[in-house]
Short mmCIF file of C-alpha atoms in Angstrom, two decimals:
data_model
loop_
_atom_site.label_atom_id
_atom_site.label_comp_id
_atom_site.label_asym_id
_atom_site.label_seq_id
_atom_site.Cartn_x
_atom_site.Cartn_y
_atom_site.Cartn_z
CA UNK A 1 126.51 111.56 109.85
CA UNK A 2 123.74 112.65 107.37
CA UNK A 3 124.73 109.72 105.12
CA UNK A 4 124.48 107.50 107.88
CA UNK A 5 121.05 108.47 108.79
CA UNK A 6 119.94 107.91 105.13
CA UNK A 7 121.43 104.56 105.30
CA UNK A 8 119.60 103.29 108.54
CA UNK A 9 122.68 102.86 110.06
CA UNK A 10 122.21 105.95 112.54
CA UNK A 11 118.54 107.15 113.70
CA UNK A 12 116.95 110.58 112.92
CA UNK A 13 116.81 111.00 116.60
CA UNK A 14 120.34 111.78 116.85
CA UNK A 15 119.10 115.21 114.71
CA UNK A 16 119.13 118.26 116.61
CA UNK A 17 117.80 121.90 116.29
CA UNK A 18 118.19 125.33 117.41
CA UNK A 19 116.38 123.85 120.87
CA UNK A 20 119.15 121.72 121.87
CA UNK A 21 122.03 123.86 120.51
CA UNK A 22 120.45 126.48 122.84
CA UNK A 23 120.59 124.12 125.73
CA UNK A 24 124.10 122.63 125.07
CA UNK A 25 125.31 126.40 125.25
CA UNK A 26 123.87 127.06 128.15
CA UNK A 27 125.63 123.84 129.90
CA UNK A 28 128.97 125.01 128.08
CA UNK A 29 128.79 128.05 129.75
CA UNK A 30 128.12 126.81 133.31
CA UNK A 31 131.22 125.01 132.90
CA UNK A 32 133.29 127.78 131.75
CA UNK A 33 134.43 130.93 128.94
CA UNK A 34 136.54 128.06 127.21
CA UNK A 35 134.15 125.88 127.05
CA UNK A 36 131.48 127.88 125.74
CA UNK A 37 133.88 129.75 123.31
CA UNK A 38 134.68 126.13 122.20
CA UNK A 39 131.23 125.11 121.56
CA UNK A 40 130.32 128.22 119.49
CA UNK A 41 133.59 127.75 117.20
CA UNK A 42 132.45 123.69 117.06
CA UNK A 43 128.93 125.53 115.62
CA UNK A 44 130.24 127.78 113.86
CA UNK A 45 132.71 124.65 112.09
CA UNK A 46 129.71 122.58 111.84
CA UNK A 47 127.48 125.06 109.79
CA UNK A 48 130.58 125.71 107.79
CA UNK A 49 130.72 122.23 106.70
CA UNK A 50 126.99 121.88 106.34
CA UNK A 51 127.00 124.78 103.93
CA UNK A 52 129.37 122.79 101.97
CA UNK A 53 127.37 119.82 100.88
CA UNK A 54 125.89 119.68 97.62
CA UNK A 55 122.83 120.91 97.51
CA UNK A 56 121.57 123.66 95.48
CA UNK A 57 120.52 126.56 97.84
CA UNK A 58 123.63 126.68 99.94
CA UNK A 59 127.05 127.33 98.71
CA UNK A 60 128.26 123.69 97.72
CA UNK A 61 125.31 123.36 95.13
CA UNK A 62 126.67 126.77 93.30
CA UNK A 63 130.02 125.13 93.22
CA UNK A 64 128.45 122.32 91.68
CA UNK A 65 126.64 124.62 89.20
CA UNK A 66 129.62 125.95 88.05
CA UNK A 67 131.48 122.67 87.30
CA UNK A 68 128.12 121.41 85.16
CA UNK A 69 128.60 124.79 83.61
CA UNK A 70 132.43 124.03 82.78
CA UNK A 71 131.77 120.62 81.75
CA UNK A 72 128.57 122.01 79.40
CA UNK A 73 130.31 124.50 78.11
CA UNK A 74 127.37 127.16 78.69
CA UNK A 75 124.68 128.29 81.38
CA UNK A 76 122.12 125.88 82.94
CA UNK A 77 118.56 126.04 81.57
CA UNK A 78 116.63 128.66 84.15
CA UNK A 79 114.34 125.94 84.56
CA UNK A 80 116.92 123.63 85.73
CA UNK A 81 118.34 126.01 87.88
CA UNK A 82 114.57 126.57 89.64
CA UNK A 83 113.70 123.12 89.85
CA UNK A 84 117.00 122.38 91.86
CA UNK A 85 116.69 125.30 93.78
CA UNK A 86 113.16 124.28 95.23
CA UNK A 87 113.92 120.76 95.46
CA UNK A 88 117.52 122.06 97.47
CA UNK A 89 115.22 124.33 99.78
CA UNK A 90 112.31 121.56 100.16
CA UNK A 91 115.50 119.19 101.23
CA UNK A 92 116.83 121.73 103.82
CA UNK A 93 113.56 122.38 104.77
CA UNK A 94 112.62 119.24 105.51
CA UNK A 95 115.37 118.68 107.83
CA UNK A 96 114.96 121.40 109.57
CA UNK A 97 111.32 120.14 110.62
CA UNK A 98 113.00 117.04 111.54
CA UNK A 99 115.32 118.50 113.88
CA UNK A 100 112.89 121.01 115.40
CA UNK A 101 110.63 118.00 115.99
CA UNK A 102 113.14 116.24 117.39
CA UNK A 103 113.89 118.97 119.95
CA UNK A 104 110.66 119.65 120.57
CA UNK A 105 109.69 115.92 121.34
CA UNK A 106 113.01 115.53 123.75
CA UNK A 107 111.74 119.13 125.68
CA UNK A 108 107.90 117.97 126.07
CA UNK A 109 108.02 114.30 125.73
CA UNK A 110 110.57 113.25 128.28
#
């Protein structure tokens, strides 16, 4: 989905935040135990994933760290290491901001 938002071919609006996870588990559990215990594991699979992806300040971006370290041969350069770290962070960052925007525009824009 993220790679179809930074192709055009899906819209940032389709980005949501803590807001809207809040709200969708409230609605799962007026419907029901299962259906709220299946929207937290669906969460909990989804940040899994997310964690996953490449880039350097969550887990996938170490695992790619350690195959540029087997390919090298030796350790990254600190300063490569800290300028992928903040550019990772700025990344996540950033879409955080994104999605909180997004939630906060659907709560108080209509």
């Amino acid at each position: 989905m993220l790679g179809k938002m930074l192709t055009g071919d899906l819209s940032w609006r389709n980005l949501s935040g803590p807001v809207a996870i809040a709200d969708y588990a409230g609605q799962s559990a007026k419907v029901g135990v299962f259906a709220y215990v299946a929207f937290l594991a669906l969460i909990s699979v989804s940040l899994g994933v997310l964690n996953l992806l490449p880039v350097p300040v969550l887990d996938g971006g170490h695992l790619v760290y350690y195959g540029l370290e087997a390919i090298k041969g030796r350790p990254l350069s600190e300063r490569f290491m800290q300028v992928t770290q903040k550019a990772g962070l700025a990344a996540i960052v950033g879409l955080m901001a994104v999605a909180l925007f997004n939630d906060l525009s659907r709560l108080f824009g209509g």
